[in-house]
Structure formats: C-alpha cells, structure tokens
Coordinates of C-alpha atoms in Angstrom, one line a residue:
M1 CA 11.5 30.3 -21.3
F2 CA 13.5 27.4 -22.6
E3 CA 16.8 29.3 -21.9
G4 CA 15.7 30.1 -18.3
A5 CA 14.8 26.4 -17.7
F6 CA 17.8 24.6 -19.2
S7 CA 20.7 26.9 -20.0
G8 CA 23.6 25.9 -17.7
L9 CA 23.7 23.6 -14.7
G10 CA 22.3 26.3 -12.5
N11 CA 19.1 26.7 -14.4
F12 CA 18.7 23.0 -15.0
G13 CA 19.2 22.3 -11.3
A14 CA 16.6 24.9 -10.4
S15 CA 14.1 23.3 -12.8
L16 CA 14.7 19.9 -11.1
V17 CA 14.3 21.4 -7.7
L18 CA 10.9 22.7 -8.6
A19 CA 10.0 19.4 -10.2
I20 CA 10.8 17.2 -7.1
P21 CA 7.7 18.0 -5.0
L22 CA 5.5 17.9 -8.1
M23 CA 7.0 14.5 -8.8
L24 CA 6.4 13.0 -5.4
A25 CA 2.9 14.4 -4.9
G26 CA 2.0 13.5 -8.5
L27 CA 3.1 9.9 -8.0
G28 CA 0.8 9.7 -5.0
I29 CA -2.1 11.2 -6.9
A30 CA -1.5 8.8 -9.8
L31 CA -1.6 5.8 -7.5
A32 CA -4.9 6.9 -5.9
F33 CA -6.5 7.7 -9.2
R34 CA -5.4 4.3 -10.5
S35 CA -7.3 2.7 -7.6
G36 CA -10.5 4.7 -8.5
I37 CA -10.3 7.1 -5.5
F38 CA -9.8 10.7 -6.3
N39 CA -7.3 12.2 -3.9
I40 CA -7.6 16.0 -4.4
G41 CA -6.1 16.5 -1.0
A42 CA -2.4 16.5 -1.8
E43 CA -2.1 20.2 -0.9
G44 CA -3.2 19.6 2.7
Q45 CA -1.2 16.4 3.0
L46 CA 1.9 18.2 1.7
Y47 CA 1.6 21.0 4.2
L48 CA 1.1 18.6 7.1
G49 CA 4.1 16.6 6.0
A50 CA 6.2 19.7 5.8
M51 CA 5.1 20.7 9.3
A52 CA 6.0 17.3 10.7
A53 CA 9.4 17.4 9.0
T54 CA 10.1 20.9 10.4
Y55 CA 9.1 19.9 13.9
F56 CA 11.4 16.9 14.1
G57 CA 14.1 18.6 12.0
A58 CA 14.3 21.7 14.1
R59 CA 13.5 20.3 17.6
Y60 CA 16.4 17.8 17.8
H61 CA 20.0 19.0 17.3
D62 CA 22.0 16.3 19.0
L63 CA 21.0 13.4 16.7
P64 CA 23.4 12.0 14.1
F65 CA 22.6 12.6 10.4
I66 CA 21.9 8.9 9.8
I67 CA 19.1 9.0 12.3
H68 CA 17.9 12.6 12.2
L69 CA 17.2 12.8 8.4
P70 CA 15.3 9.5 8.2
L71 CA 13.3 10.5 11.3
A72 CA 12.2 13.8 9.8
L73 CA 11.3 12.1 6.4
A74 CA 9.4 9.3 8.2
A75 CA 7.4 11.9 10.2
S76 CA 6.4 13.7 7.1
C77 CA 5.2 10.5 5.5
A78 CA 3.2 9.5 8.6
A79 CA 1.6 13.0 8.8
G80 CA 0.6 12.9 5.1
A81 CA -0.7 9.3 5.4
L82 CA -2.8 10.1 8.5
W83 CA -4.3 13.1 6.8
A84 CA -5.2 11.0 3.7
L85 CA -6.6 8.2 5.9
I86 CA -9.4 10.5 7.0
P87 CA -11.1 10.9 3.6
G88 CA -10.2 7.3 2.7
Y89 CA -12.0 6.0 5.8
L90 CA -15.0 8.3 5.2
K91 CA -15.2 7.1 1.6
V92 CA -15.1 3.4 2.4
R93 CA -17.0 3.2 5.7
R94 CA -19.5 6.1 5.4
G95 CA -19.8 6.6 1.6
F96 CA -18.7 10.3 1.7
N97 CA -17.5 11.8 -1.5
E98 CA -13.7 11.9 -1.4
V99 CA -13.5 14.9 -3.7
I100 CA -15.4 17.0 -1.2
T101 CA -13.7 15.7 1.9
T102 CA -10.2 16.1 0.5
I103 CA -10.8 19.7 -0.6
L104 CA -12.2 20.6 2.8
L105 CA -9.2 19.0 4.5
N106 CA -6.9 21.0 2.2
Y107 CA -8.3 24.2 3.7
I108 CA -8.0 22.8 7.3
G109 CA -4.4 21.6 6.7
V110 CA -3.1 24.7 5.1
H111 CA -4.6 27.0 7.7
F112 CA -3.5 24.8 10.6
V113 CA 0.1 25.0 9.3
N114 CA -0.2 28.8 9.0
Y115 CA -1.5 28.8 12.6
A116 CA 1.4 26.7 13.7
V117 CA 4.1 29.0 12.4
N118 CA 2.4 31.8 14.3
S119 CA 2.2 29.9 17.6
F120 CA 3.7 26.7 18.9
L121 CA 6.1 26.2 15.9
K122 CA 7.1 29.9 15.7
D123 CA 10.8 30.8 16.0
P124 CA 11.1 32.8 19.2
A125 CA 14.2 34.6 17.8
T126 CA 12.2 36.5 15.2
Y127 CA 8.9 38.4 14.9
A128 CA 8.2 36.9 11.5
P129 CA 5.7 34.0 11.2
Q130 CA 8.2 31.3 10.6
S131 CA 9.7 28.2 12.2
P132 CA 13.2 27.8 13.5
P133 CA 15.6 26.5 10.9
V134 CA 16.0 22.7 10.7
A135 CA 19.3 21.3 12.0
A136 CA 22.1 20.6 9.6
T137 CA 21.8 16.9 10.4
A138 CA 18.2 16.9 9.0
R139 CA 19.0 18.5 5.7
L140 CA 19.1 16.6 2.4
P141 CA 22.6 16.6 0.8
K142 CA 23.2 18.8 -2.2
L143 CA 23.9 17.1 -5.5
L144 CA 25.2 20.1 -7.6
P145 CA 27.5 22.7 -6.1
G146 CA 26.1 26.2 -6.4
T147 CA 22.5 25.0 -6.8
E148 CA 19.7 23.9 -4.5
L149 CA 19.4 20.5 -6.2
N150 CA 19.4 17.9 -3.5
A151 CA 18.9 14.2 -2.8
G152 CA 15.2 14.7 -2.9
L153 CA 15.6 13.9 -6.6
F154 CA 16.8 10.4 -5.7
L155 CA 13.8 10.0 -3.4
G156 CA 11.4 10.9 -6.3
L157 CA 13.1 8.6 -8.8
L158 CA 13.2 5.8 -6.2
A159 CA 9.5 6.2 -5.4
A160 CA 8.7 6.1 -9.1
G161 CA 10.6 2.9 -9.6
I162 CA 9.0 1.3 -6.6
L163 CA 5.5 2.3 -7.6
F164 CA 6.1 1.0 -11.2
V165 CA 7.0 -2.4 -9.8
I166 CA 4.1 -2.4 -7.3
I167 CA 1.5 -1.4 -9.9
Y168 CA 2.5 -3.7 -12.7
K169 CA 4.4 -6.5 -11.1
T170 CA 2.7 -7.4 -7.8
D171 CA -0.6 -8.9 -6.7
W172 CA -1.6 -5.8 -4.8
G173 CA -0.9 -3.7 -7.9
Y174 CA -3.1 -6.0 -9.9
Q175 CA -5.9 -5.7 -7.3
L176 CA -5.4 -1.9 -7.3
R177 CA -5.9 -1.7 -11.1
A178 CA -8.8 -4.1 -11.0
V179 CA -10.6 -2.1 -8.3
G180 CA -9.9 1.1 -10.2
S181 CA -11.4 -0.3 -13.4
N182 CA -14.5 -2.1 -11.9
P183 CA -14.8 -2.2 -8.1
E184 CA -17.9 -4.4 -8.2
A185 CA -16.3 -7.0 -10.5
A186 CA -13.2 -6.9 -8.2
R187 CA -15.4 -7.7 -5.2
T188 CA -17.1 -10.5 -7.0
A189 CA -13.7 -12.0 -7.8
G190 CA -13.0 -12.0 -4.0
M191 CA -10.8 -8.9 -3.8
N192 CA -11.0 -6.6 -0.7
A193 CA -11.8 -3.4 -2.5
D194 CA -12.2 -1.3 0.7
R195 CA -8.8 -2.3 2.0
T196 CA -7.2 -1.6 -1.4
L197 CA -8.7 1.9 -1.5
I198 CA -7.6 2.7 2.0
G199 CA -4.1 1.4 1.3
A200 CA -3.9 3.5 -1.9
M201 CA -4.9 6.6 0.1
I202 CA -2.3 5.9 2.8
V203 CA 0.5 5.5 0.2
S204 CA -0.8 8.6 -1.7
G205 CA -0.8 10.7 1.4
S206 CA 2.6 9.6 2.5
L207 CA 4.1 10.6 -0.9
A208 CA 2.4 14.0 -0.7
G209 CA 3.7 14.5 2.8
L210 CA 7.2 13.5 1.6
A211 CA 6.8 16.2 -1.1
G212 CA 6.4 18.8 1.6
A213 CA 9.4 17.5 3.5
V214 CA 11.8 17.7 0.5
Q215 CA 11.0 21.4 0.2
I216 CA 11.8 22.1 3.8
L217 CA 14.7 19.8 4.3
G218 CA 16.1 20.2 0.8
Y219 CA 16.4 24.0 0.3
Q220 CA 14.0 26.2 2.3
Y221 CA 15.0 25.0 5.8
I222 CA 12.3 27.0 7.5
L223 CA 8.5 26.7 7.4
L224 CA 6.7 29.8 6.3
Q225 CA 3.0 30.7 5.8
D226 CA 1.8 29.5 2.4
F227 CA 5.3 28.2 1.7
S228 CA 4.1 26.1 -1.3
P229 CA 0.9 27.5 -2.8
N230 CA -0.9 25.2 -5.3
T231 CA 1.8 22.6 -5.5
G232 CA -0.6 19.9 -4.5
Y233 CA -3.1 21.0 -7.1
D234 CA -0.5 21.3 -9.8
A235 CA 0.5 17.7 -9.0
I236 CA -2.9 16.6 -10.2
A237 CA -2.1 18.1 -13.6
V238 CA 1.3 16.3 -13.5
A239 CA -0.4 12.9 -12.8
L240 CA -2.9 13.4 -15.5
L241 CA -0.3 14.5 -18.0
G242 CA 1.7 11.4 -17.1
K243 CA -1.4 9.3 -17.8
L244 CA -1.2 7.9 -14.2
N245 CA 2.0 6.1 -15.1
P246 CA 4.9 6.5 -12.6
L247 CA 7.4 7.0 -15.3
G248 CA 5.2 9.4 -17.2
T249 CA 4.5 11.3 -14.0
V250 CA 8.3 11.8 -13.5
M251 CA 8.7 13.2 -17.0
A252 CA 5.6 15.5 -16.6
A253 CA 7.0 16.8 -13.3
I254 CA 10.3 17.7 -14.9
F255 CA 8.4 19.4 -17.7
F256 CA 6.3 21.4 -15.2
G257 CA 9.3 22.3 -13.1
A258 CA 11.0 23.6 -16.2
L259 CA 7.9 25.6 -17.1
R260 CA 7.9 27.2 -13.6
N261 CA 11.6 28.0 -13.6
G262 CA 11.6 29.3 -17.2
A263 CA 8.6 31.5 -16.6
N264 CA 10.5 33.3 -13.8
T265 CA 13.3 34.1 -16.1
M266 CA 10.9 35.1 -18.8
Q267 CA 9.1 37.5 -16.5
I268 CA 12.5 39.2 -15.6
L269 CA 13.7 39.5 -19.2
T270 CA 10.5 40.2 -21.0
G271 CA 7.9 41.4 -18.5
I272 CA 5.5 38.6 -19.4
P273 CA 3.7 37.6 -16.2
V274 CA 4.6 34.2 -14.7
T275 CA 0.9 33.3 -14.6
I276 CA 1.1 32.5 -18.3
V277 CA 2.5 29.1 -17.1
Y278 CA -0.9 28.2 -15.7
V279 CA -2.5 29.0 -19.0
I280 CA 0.0 26.7 -20.8
Q281 CA -0.6 23.9 -18.2
A282 CA -4.4 24.2 -18.7
I283 CA -4.1 24.0 -22.5
I284 CA -1.8 21.0 -22.3
I285 CA -4.2 19.1 -19.9
L286 CA -7.2 19.9 -22.1
C287 CA -5.4 18.6 -25.1
V288 CA -4.4 15.4 -23.4
L289 CA -7.9 14.8 -22.1
G290 CA -9.4 15.6 -25.5
F291 CA -7.0 13.2 -27.3
T292 CA -7.8 10.5 -24.8
R293 CA -11.5 11.0 -25.3
L294 CA -11.2 10.8 -29.1
K295 CA -9.1 7.7 -28.8
L296 CA -11.7 6.0 -26.6
N297 CA -14.5 7.0 -29.0
F298 CA -12.5 5.7 -32.0
I299 CA -12.0 2.3 -30.2
R300 CA -15.6 2.1 -29.3
F301 CA -16.9 2.9 -32.8
S302 CA -14.3 0.7 -34.6
Q303 CA -15.5 -2.4 -32.8
P304 CA -17.9 -4.6 -34.8
R305 CA -21.5 -4.4 -33.7
E306 CA -24.0 -7.2 -33.5
V307 CA -26.9 -6.9 -35.9
D308 CA -30.3 -8.2 -34.9
F309 CA -32.4 -9.9 -37.6

C-alpha cells in the first residue's frame, strides 16, 4: 500500500489528486463543525458544484482562460453555497435538525445531477449518460508532467491558509468558535449566532462545491453519473481526523488520498479488496475519538473538586 501511494512522482501525484477534493470538502466541514452546525451535506454540495462547473466549463468555448476558469470555479462555489444555505436557513429560522436536512439534500443533489447527465446536460454526441467535455480554457493547469496533479492543490492549500487566519486571527473567527462552544453564552455577549451559523454553512458549502469542480476541471473533464461516490462523506472523517483544524485537515486529506491510491495498487498486486481502506479509516476515526474522550475525562477528573462541610 505504501509503495503504491508514494513510490515515484506518478504515484505520489495520484495520491495528491485523490486528496484534493477531500481537502476542500474537509475544510468546509471543519469550519461548519467549529461553529456548532453539523454539515453532513458535503456530498450533495460537491455534486451540485461539479454540475455548475461542468455547465459553465462546457457551454462556453470562446472565453479566454483568465475569465473562463474563474467563472467555472465561482459557479461551483455558488452552487455549493446555495445548496448549503437551505439547511442552514431551516436550522436557524425553523429549528430543523441540520443532520436530517443535509442528508436528505444529499440524495436530492446526487440524483438531480444523475438526471442532468441523462437530460439537459447530456452530450448529444454519445449515447452514454455523460456531459460534453469542458473546454480547454476551463481546465486547471497540470503541475507534474505525466500525472493528473493539477492546480487544484494550490486551491486547497490556499483555502486552508485563509481559513486558518479567519478562524484564529479575526473577529468573525472568534465569534464562530464562541458560538460553536456555547451559543447561548455567545448570544448573551451580544454576538449574532444565527448570522454566524448561516455564514459558516455558506462558506462550508462553497468549499464542498469547489471540491466537485476540481475533480471535473482538474482531470475528469466530463460529468458522469455517480462520478465521486462517498467523497463528501469521507471528508467528514478527514475533518474529524484533522481535529477540525485547517492544517490538520490538509494532512488528514493527504493521508486518506494516499490510502485510496495505495489500496488500488494493493488490490492489483495482492488481490486484497480496496474496501479494506474503509475499515482502516473507521479504525483510525474510532481511535481518535476514543483518545479525545479519554483526554476530556482525564482533564475533568484531574480538576480539584469543592468539598462541602
């Protein structure tokens, strides 16, 4: 598995390619979780972002690169943000449970994209359920010759750096962490918790939508049915393993990307099924959560207690 993930520039580049969408979606989930709202809807937001990027990337062929690529990326962010705004609004204004609404919207989003590639977004030149290829002017530049590694990696690292500054160095980041820790105390202190939660969901959804865009504009170039199964759900594990820290999320995404790529090579060479990766991921997450729980218990019991006489 290690050899398949890191041996040579080709394998290392493939591991990073698989890590990029996990990185972007994981960063969005980490931000939402930090604010105290549980965005489980990255899967649907990712699919809607990919569809928007495909639509603008394949529809216009006469735009210059400097306009076409940013337009497709911006469309993906907007689509993901709008899809995340729905459960955010329902949570804040109507008190709906965001876990339930985001999961339901995942199904709607994925099936709507599958419908799109069979209808209005279908390539008329083929019978297969797929979109037309995106124009060359909407494709992310390659970073390593002979690999699919693209400039989406820079987008992920840039997003991580910006989120780190926002969360730990700005007033809004302080409010976000305060609302996530104790929303009632934050409201008492004069913070607008509702606006903070909706803002966190919008940013979270835009990053998930961008994760879908980098898959289409970075190396797939066409939108297919179920083009990225479970990436949005795996990004939840990435965010948790990164302890909701932007830098930790980047490292966790690279680790999970290496696991995925190494597992493919392992299956070819040894016959061990690639699904073993999901078992490894589950064990890692359980260990991280268990260690965190033990740490919290240790802190609680180590604090001096008041004795009543």
